[in-house]
mmCIF file of C-alpha atoms and ligand atoms in Angstrom:
data_model
loop_
_atom_site.group_PDB
_atom_site.id
_atom_site.type_symbol
_atom_site.label_atom_id
_atom_site.label_comp_id
_atom_site.label_asym_id
_atom_site.label_seq_id
_atom_site.Cartn_x
_atom_site.Cartn_y
_atom_site.Cartn_z
ATOM 1 C CA MET A 23 39.475 7.999 16.430
ATOM 2 C CA LYS A 24 36.650 6.944 15.342
ATOM 3 C CA ALA A 25 35.874 4.590 12.221
ATOM 4 C CA ALA A 26 34.123 6.009 9.196
ATOM 5 C CA PRO A 27 30.251 4.640 9.395
ATOM 6 C CA ALA A 28 29.882 1.568 6.765
ATOM 7 C CA ARG A 29 28.049 2.526 4.047
ATOM 8 C CA ARG A 30 25.125 1.520 2.724
ATOM 9 C CA LEU A 31 24.891 -0.140 -0.590
ATOM 10 C CA ARG A 32 21.597 1.216 -2.695
ATOM 11 C CA CYS A 33 19.859 0.306 -5.833
ATOM 12 C CA SER A 34 19.902 3.682 -7.441
ATOM 13 C CA PHE A 35 16.166 2.889 -9.219
ATOM 14 C CA CYS A 36 14.129 1.709 -5.577
ATOM 15 C CA GLY A 37 16.479 2.581 -3.277
ATOM 16 C CA LYS A 38 16.222 -0.728 -1.922
ATOM 17 C CA PRO A 39 19.479 -1.548 0.440
ATOM 18 C CA ASP A 40 21.536 -4.344 -0.424
ATOM 19 C CA LYS A 41 20.275 -6.379 2.138
ATOM 20 C CA GLU A 42 16.720 -5.936 1.218
ATOM 21 C CA VAL A 43 17.868 -7.195 -2.581
ATOM 22 C CA GLY A 44 19.208 -10.496 -4.626
ATOM 23 C CA ARG A 45 21.282 -8.991 -6.144
ATOM 24 C CA LEU A 46 23.162 -5.401 -6.515
ATOM 25 C CA LEU A 47 24.869 -4.671 -9.478
ATOM 26 C CA ALA A 48 27.333 -1.724 -9.742
ATOM 27 C CA GLY A 49 27.749 0.593 -12.787
ATOM 28 C CA PRO A 50 30.292 3.938 -12.391
ATOM 29 C CA LYS A 51 28.185 5.703 -9.210
ATOM 30 C CA VAL A 52 25.256 3.572 -9.683
ATOM 31 C CA PHE A 53 23.752 0.325 -9.034
ATOM 32 C CA ILE A 54 20.756 -1.664 -9.794
ATOM 33 C CA CYS A 55 19.164 -4.653 -8.268
ATOM 34 C CA ASP A 56 17.837 -7.901 -9.569
ATOM 35 C CA ALA A 57 14.278 -6.448 -8.884
ATOM 36 C CA CYS A 58 14.881 -2.926 -11.084
ATOM 37 C CA ILE A 59 16.866 -5.197 -13.721
ATOM 38 C CA GLY A 60 14.034 -7.274 -13.823
ATOM 39 C CA VAL A 61 11.691 -4.494 -14.705
ATOM 40 C CA CYS A 62 13.635 -3.261 -17.230
ATOM 41 C CA ASN A 63 13.725 -6.722 -18.789
ATOM 42 C CA GLY A 64 10.474 -6.505 -19.053
ATOM 43 C CA ILE A 65 10.467 -3.091 -20.863
ATOM 44 C CA LEU A 66 12.786 -4.540 -23.551
ATOM 45 C CA GLU A 67 10.122 -7.684 -24.146
ATOM 46 C CA ALA A 68 7.489 -5.632 -24.689
ATOM 47 C CA VAL A 69 8.962 -3.607 -27.477
ATOM 48 C CA PRO A 70 11.148 -5.100 -30.638
ATOM 49 C CA ALA A 71 14.544 -3.647 -30.779
ATOM 50 C CA THR A 72 13.404 -2.630 -34.626
ATOM 51 C CA PHE A 73 9.994 -0.933 -33.005
ATOM 52 C CA ALA A 74 8.236 0.102 -36.043
ATOM 53 C CA GLY A 75 4.849 1.588 -34.120
ATOM 54 C CA TRP A 76 2.097 -0.340 -32.833
ATOM 55 C CA ASP A 77 0.017 -0.786 -35.968
ATOM 56 C CA ALA A 78 2.823 -2.679 -37.943
ATOM 57 C CA MET A 79 2.738 -6.216 -35.299
ATOM 58 C CA SER A 80 0.098 -8.843 -36.016
ATOM 59 C CA ASP A 81 -2.300 -9.210 -33.423
ATOM 60 C CA GLU A 82 -0.772 -12.082 -32.140
ATOM 61 C CA GLN A 83 2.396 -10.418 -31.243
ATOM 62 C CA LEU A 84 0.574 -7.561 -29.944
ATOM 63 C CA LEU A 85 -1.149 -10.102 -27.797
ATOM 64 C CA GLY A 86 2.374 -11.117 -26.439
ATOM 65 C CA ALA A 87 3.119 -8.288 -25.576
ATOM 66 C CA LEU A 88 0.443 -7.701 -23.143
ATOM 67 C CA LYS A 89 1.826 -9.464 -20.374
ATOM 68 C CA PRO A 90 5.332 -7.726 -20.441
ATOM 69 C CA SER A 91 3.667 -4.746 -20.835
ATOM 70 C CA ALA A 92 1.471 -5.730 -17.908
ATOM 71 C CA ALA A 93 4.254 -6.829 -15.528
ATOM 72 C CA THR A 94 6.316 -4.099 -16.391
ATOM 73 C CA VAL A 95 3.877 -1.886 -14.997
ATOM 74 C CA ASP A 96 3.728 -3.881 -12.146
ATOM 75 C CA GLY A 97 7.364 -3.071 -11.568
ATOM 76 C CA THR A 98 7.426 0.313 -12.203
ATOM 77 C CA ARG A 99 4.098 0.845 -10.013
ATOM 78 C CA ALA A 100 6.448 -1.031 -7.124
ATOM 79 C CA VAL A 101 9.912 1.350 -7.821
ATOM 80 C CA LEU A 102 7.094 4.203 -7.411
ATOM 81 C CA GLN A 103 6.074 2.890 -3.974
ATOM 82 C CA SER A 104 9.311 1.701 -2.718
ATOM 83 C CA GLN A 105 11.124 5.421 -3.315
ATOM 84 C CA VAL A 106 8.040 7.363 -1.599
ATOM 85 C CA GLU A 107 8.011 4.926 1.429
ATOM 86 C CA THR A 108 12.040 6.026 1.458
ATOM 87 C CA LEU A 109 11.179 9.302 1.376
ATOM 88 C CA ARG A 110 8.433 8.917 3.786
ATOM 89 C CA ARG A 111 10.493 6.864 6.458
ATOM 90 C CA ARG A 112 12.950 10.250 6.165
ATOM 91 C CA GLY A 113 10.246 12.335 7.159
ATOM 92 C CA VAL A 114 9.970 13.727 3.720
ATOM 93 C CA SER A 115 6.658 15.352 3.488
ATOM 94 C CA TRP A 116 3.489 14.542 1.160
ATOM 95 C CA GLU A 117 3.731 18.102 -0.212
ATOM 96 C CA ALA A 118 7.216 17.210 -1.652
ATOM 97 C CA ILE A 119 6.469 14.537 -2.881
ATOM 98 C CA GLY A 120 2.854 15.086 -4.608
ATOM 99 C CA SER A 121 4.653 18.578 -5.519
ATOM 100 C CA ALA A 122 7.857 16.283 -7.655
ATOM 101 C CA LEU A 123 4.888 14.005 -9.361
ATOM 102 C CA GLY A 124 3.506 16.887 -10.259
ATOM 103 C CA VAL A 125 0.346 16.595 -7.795
ATOM 104 C CA SER A 126 -1.543 18.120 -5.054
ATOM 105 C CA ARG A 127 -0.385 16.717 -1.571
ATOM 106 C CA GLN A 128 -3.406 15.026 -0.880
ATOM 107 C CA ALA A 129 -3.532 13.496 -3.979
ATOM 108 C CA ALA A 130 0.225 11.348 -3.458
ATOM 109 C CA TRP A 131 -1.011 10.413 0.129
ATOM 110 C CA GLU A 132 -4.085 9.168 -1.529
ATOM 111 C CA ARG A 133 -2.110 7.095 -3.312
ATOM 112 C CA PHE A 134 0.804 5.805 -1.769
ATOM 113 C CA SER A 135 -0.308 5.978 1.916
HETATM 114 ZN ZN1 LIG B 6 16.309 -2.026 -7.728
#
């Protein structure tokens, strides 16, 4: 009788295995790594809890929101790249990845390879 293979825990958002992330937090059937938590925090910092639209914010508030927004974009781009790289390692085609993103196979390849 063989032992069951050890199940590797992965971040449910970026797909990175537990060994490649600093910390991995668990929820009901999901996990999130510290990098993805950072992306979430960037979104929360950029958008006030009582959001009344960009026009309701002062120039200073909007200027202060630019850096967290840019960091969020960079972080989200890194998550997307990591997801695509994981799919490619599994042998998933550019056709399937492009289709899932609503772009052509060529556009997906040019963007992520
Ligand atoms: Zn993650």
